[in-house]
mmCIF file of C-alpha atoms in Angstrom:
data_model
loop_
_atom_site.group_PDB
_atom_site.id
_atom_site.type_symbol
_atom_site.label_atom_id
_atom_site.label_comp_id
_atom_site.label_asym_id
_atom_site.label_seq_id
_atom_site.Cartn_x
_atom_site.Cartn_y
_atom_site.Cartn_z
ATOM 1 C CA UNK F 1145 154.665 158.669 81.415
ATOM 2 C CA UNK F 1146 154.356 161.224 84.133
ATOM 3 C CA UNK F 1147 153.195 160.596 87.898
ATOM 4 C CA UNK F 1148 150.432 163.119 87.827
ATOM 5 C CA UNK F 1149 149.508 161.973 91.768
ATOM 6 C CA UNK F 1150 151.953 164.099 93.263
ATOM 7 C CA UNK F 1151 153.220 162.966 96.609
ATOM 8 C CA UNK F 1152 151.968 160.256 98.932
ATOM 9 C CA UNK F 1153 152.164 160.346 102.539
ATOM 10 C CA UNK F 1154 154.551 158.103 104.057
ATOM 11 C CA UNK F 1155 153.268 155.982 106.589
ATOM 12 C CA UNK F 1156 155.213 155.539 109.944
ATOM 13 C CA UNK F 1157 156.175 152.035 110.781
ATOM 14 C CA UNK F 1158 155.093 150.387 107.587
ATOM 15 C CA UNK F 1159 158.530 151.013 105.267
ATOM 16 C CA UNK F 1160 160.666 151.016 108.224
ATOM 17 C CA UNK F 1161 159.112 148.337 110.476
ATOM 18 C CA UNK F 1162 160.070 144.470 111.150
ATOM 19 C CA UNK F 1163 158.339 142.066 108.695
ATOM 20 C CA UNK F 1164 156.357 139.930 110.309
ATOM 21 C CA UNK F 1165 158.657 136.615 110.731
ATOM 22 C CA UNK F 1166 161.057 139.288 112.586
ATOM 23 C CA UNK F 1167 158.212 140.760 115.155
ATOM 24 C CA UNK F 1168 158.296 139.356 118.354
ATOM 25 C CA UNK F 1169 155.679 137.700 120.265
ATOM 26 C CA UNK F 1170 153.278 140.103 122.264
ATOM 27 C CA UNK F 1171 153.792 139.574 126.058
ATOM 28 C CA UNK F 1172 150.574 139.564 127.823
ATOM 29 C CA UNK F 1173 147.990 137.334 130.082
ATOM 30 C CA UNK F 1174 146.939 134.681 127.170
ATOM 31 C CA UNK F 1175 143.324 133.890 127.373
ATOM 32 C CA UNK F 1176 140.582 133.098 125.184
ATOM 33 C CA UNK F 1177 140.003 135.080 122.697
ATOM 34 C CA UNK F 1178 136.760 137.187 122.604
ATOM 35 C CA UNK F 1179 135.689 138.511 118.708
ATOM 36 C CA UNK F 1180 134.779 142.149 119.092
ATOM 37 C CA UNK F 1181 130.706 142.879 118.994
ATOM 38 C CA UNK F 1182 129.065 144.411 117.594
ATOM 39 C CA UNK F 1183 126.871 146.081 120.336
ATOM 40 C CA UNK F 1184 127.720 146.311 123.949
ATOM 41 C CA UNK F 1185 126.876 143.418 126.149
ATOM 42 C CA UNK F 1186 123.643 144.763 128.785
ATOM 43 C CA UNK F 1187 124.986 145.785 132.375
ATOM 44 C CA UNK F 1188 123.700 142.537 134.207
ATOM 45 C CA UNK F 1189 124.697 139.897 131.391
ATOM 46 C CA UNK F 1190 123.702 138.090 129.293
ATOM 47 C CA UNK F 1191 121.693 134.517 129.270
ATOM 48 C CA UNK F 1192 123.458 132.670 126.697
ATOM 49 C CA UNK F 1193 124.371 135.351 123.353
ATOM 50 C CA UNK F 1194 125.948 133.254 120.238
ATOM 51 C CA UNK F 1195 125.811 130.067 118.776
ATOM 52 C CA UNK F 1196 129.412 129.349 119.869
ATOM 53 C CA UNK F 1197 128.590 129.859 123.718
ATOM 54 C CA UNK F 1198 128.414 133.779 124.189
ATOM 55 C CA UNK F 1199 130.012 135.574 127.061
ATOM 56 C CA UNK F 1200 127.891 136.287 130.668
ATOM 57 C CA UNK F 1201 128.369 140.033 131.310
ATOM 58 C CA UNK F 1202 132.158 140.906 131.587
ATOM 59 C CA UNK F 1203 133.049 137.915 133.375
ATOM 60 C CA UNK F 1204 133.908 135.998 129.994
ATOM 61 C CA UNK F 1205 132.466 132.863 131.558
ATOM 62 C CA UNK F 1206 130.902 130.720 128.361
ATOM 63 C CA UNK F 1207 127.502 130.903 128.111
ATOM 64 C CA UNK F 1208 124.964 127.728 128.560
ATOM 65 C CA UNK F 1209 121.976 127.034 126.729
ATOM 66 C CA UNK F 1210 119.023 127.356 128.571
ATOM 67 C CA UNK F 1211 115.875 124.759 127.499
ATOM 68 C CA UNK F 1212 112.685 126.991 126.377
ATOM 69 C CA UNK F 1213 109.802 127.028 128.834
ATOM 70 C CA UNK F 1214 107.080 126.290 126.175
ATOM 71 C CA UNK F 1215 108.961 123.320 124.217
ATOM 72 C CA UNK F 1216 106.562 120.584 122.963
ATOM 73 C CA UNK F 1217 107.052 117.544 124.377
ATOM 74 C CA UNK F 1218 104.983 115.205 122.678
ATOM 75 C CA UNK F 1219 105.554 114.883 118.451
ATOM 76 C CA UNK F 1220 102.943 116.134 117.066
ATOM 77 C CA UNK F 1221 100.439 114.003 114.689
ATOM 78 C CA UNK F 1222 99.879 114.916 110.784
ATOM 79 C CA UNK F 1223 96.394 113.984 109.656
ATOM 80 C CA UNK F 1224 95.168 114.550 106.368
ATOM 81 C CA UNK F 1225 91.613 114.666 105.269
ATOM 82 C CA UNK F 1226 90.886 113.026 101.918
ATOM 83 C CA UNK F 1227 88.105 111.508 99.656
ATOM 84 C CA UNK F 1228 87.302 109.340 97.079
ATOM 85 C CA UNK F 1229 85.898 110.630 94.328
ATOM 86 C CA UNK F 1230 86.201 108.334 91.826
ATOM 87 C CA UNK F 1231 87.430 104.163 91.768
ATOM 88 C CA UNK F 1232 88.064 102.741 88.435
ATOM 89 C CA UNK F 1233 86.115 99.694 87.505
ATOM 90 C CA UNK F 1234 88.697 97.833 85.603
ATOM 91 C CA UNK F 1235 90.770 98.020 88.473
ATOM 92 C CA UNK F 1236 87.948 96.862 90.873
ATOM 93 C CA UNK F 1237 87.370 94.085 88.425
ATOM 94 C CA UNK F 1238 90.797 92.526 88.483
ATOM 95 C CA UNK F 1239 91.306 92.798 92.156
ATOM 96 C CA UNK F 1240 87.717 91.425 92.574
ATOM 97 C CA UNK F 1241 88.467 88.828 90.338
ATOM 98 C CA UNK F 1242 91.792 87.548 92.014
ATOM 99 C CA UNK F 1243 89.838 87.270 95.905
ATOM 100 C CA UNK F 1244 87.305 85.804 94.534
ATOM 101 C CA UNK F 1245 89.324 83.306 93.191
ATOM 102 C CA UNK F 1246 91.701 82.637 95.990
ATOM 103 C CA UNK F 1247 87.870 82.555 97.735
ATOM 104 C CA UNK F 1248 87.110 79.626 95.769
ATOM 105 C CA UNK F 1249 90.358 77.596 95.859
ATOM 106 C CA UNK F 1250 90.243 78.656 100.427
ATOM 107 C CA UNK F 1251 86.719 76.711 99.924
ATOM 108 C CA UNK F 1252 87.448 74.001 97.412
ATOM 109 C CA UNK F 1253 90.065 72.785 100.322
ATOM 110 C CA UNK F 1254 87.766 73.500 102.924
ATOM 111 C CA UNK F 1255 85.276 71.094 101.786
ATOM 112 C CA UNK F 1256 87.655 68.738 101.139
ATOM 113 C CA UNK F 1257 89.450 68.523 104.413
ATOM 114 C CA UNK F 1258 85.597 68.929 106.328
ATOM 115 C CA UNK F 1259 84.576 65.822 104.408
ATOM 116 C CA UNK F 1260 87.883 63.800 105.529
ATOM 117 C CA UNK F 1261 87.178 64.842 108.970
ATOM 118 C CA UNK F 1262 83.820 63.503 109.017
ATOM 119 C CA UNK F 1263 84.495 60.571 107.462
ATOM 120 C CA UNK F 1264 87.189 59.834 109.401
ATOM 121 C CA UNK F 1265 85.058 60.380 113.013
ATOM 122 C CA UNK F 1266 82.285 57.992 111.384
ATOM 123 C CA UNK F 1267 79.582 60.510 110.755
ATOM 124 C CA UNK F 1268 78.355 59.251 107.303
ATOM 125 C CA UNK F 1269 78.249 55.855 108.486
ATOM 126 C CA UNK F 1270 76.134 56.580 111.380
ATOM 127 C CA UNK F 1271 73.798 59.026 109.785
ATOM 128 C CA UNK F 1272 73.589 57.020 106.634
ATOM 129 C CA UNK F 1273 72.913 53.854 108.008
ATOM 130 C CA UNK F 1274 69.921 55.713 110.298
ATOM 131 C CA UNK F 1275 68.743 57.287 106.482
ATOM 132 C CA UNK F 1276 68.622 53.883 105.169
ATOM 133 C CA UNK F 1277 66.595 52.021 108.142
ATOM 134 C CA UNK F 1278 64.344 54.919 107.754
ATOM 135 C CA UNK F 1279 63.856 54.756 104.278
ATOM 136 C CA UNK F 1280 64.140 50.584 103.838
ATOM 137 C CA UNK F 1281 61.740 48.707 102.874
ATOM 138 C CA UNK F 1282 61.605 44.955 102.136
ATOM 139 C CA UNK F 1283 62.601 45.142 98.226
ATOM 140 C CA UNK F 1284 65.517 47.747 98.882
ATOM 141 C CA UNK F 1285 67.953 49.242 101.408
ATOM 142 C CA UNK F 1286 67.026 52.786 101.245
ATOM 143 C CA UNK F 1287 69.097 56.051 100.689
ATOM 144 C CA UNK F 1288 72.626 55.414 100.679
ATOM 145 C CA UNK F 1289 74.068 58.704 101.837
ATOM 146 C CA UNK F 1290 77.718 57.415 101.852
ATOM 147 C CA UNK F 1291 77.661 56.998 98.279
ATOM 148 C CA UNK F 1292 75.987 60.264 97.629
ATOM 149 C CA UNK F 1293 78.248 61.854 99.797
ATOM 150 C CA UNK F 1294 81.100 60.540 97.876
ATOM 151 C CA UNK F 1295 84.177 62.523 98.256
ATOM 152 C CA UNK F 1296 84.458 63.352 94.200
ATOM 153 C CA UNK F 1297 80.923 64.571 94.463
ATOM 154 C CA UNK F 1298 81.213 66.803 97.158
ATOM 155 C CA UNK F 1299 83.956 68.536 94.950
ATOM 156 C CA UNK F 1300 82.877 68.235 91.958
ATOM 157 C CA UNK F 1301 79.476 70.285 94.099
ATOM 158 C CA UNK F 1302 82.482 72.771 95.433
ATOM 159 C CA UNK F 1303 83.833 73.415 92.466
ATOM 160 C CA UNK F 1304 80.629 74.213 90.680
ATOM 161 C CA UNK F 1305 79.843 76.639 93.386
ATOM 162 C CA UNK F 1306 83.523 78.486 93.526
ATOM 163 C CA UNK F 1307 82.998 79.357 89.842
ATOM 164 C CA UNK F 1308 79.804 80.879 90.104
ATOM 165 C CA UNK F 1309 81.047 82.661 93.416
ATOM 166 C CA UNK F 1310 83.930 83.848 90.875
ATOM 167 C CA UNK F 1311 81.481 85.421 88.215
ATOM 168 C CA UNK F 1312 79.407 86.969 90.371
ATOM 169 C CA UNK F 1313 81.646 88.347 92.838
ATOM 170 C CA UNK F 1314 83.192 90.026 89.942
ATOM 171 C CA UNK F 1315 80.299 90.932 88.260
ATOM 172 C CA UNK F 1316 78.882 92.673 91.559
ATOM 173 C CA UNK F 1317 82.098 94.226 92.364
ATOM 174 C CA UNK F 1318 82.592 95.780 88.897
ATOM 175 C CA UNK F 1319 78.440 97.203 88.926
ATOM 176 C CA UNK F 1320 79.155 98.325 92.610
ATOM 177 C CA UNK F 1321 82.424 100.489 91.322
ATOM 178 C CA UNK F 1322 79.898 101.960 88.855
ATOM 179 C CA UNK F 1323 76.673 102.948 91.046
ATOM 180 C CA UNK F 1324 79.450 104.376 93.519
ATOM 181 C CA UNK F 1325 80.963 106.653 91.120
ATOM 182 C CA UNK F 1326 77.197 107.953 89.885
ATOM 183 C CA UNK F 1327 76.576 108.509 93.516
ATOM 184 C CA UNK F 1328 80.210 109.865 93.915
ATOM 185 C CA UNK F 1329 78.830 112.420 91.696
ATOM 186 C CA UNK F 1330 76.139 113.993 93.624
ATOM 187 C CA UNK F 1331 77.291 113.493 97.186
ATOM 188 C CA UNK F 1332 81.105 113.972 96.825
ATOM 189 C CA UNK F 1333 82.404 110.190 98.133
ATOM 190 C CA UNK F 1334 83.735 109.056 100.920
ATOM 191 C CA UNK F 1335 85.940 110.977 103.433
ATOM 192 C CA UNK F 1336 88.778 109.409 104.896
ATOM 193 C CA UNK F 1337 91.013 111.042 107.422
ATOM 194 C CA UNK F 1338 94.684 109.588 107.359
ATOM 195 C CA UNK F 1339 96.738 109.697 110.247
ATOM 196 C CA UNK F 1340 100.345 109.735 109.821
ATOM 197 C CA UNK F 1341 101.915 106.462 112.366
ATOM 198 C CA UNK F 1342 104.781 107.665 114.884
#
């Protein structure tokens, strides 16, 4: 095989020249060393040019950042506008169902601890002894409130009423899902605006 690329120019100082663990050390002011730009720097410098800390003019002073004039101080707050078009009735049944019964257990204990209260400050006895005066007669005592008023009775009486509050709570919540999503319908639901907490 022939060279067909004829002669190549020698290049001074590259055959012939140290290597460069045999150069020595370039004598010289040291200083920091300043990347060549791109574009010249303006004649009266520079307010802060680089991410690094730029250079001010020809001075080669590092440059500060300056804070921006029309900064927001205060973080601002996201809102977002939403509605709701549509709730699901088995949903609102079962979370209907569950308050409604914690509702009825909250005034099962109620009642109870009301009635202990009472009976402990002597209400019944007062009040029922006043009932039965009223109400005596020769042939019998009259009303006996205290044993009316019995403690099983009263929550036997609480109990009755927490399960109908139960059924109907649930029953009312499930037919109120249902008129609201007709009326959802024509109107569009309700609008909520959410505001995101800081």
């Amino acid at each position: 095989m022939t060279d067909t690329r004829g002669p190549q120019p020698q290049y001074e100082g590259y055959a012939t020249g140290p290597l460069p663990g045999e150069r020595e050390p370039a004598t010289g002011p040291a200083g920091p060393y300043h990347p060549p730009q791109a574009y010249p720097s303006p004649a009266g410098g520079t307010q802060g040019v680089g991410t690094q800390g730029g250079v001010r003019g020809d001075e080669g002073a590092q440059a500060t950042r300056l804070p921006r004039t029309g900064a927001r101080t205060t973080p601002r707050t996201r809102k977002a506008r939403l509605r709701v078009a549509k709730a699901d009735p088995w949903s609102v049944m079962k979370v209907s169902f569950l308050l409604s019964i914690a509702l009825g257990i909250c005034t099962v204990v109620a009642s109870a601890v009301l009635w202990m209260v009472m009976d402990a400050m002597g209400v019944f006895e007062t009040v029922g002894g006043t009932i039965s005066e009223a109400t005596g007669s020769n042939e019998s005592n009259g009303f006996d409130l205290q044993s009316f008023l019995s403690l099983p009775r009263v929550l036997i009486f609480t109990s009755v009423i927490a399960v109908i509050d139960v059924v109907l709570a649930t029953a009312l919540a499930t037919l109120g899902s249902f008129i609201y999503n007709l009326s959802a319908g024509f109107v569009g639901g309700v609008e909520l605006t959410l505001a995101e907490d800081e």
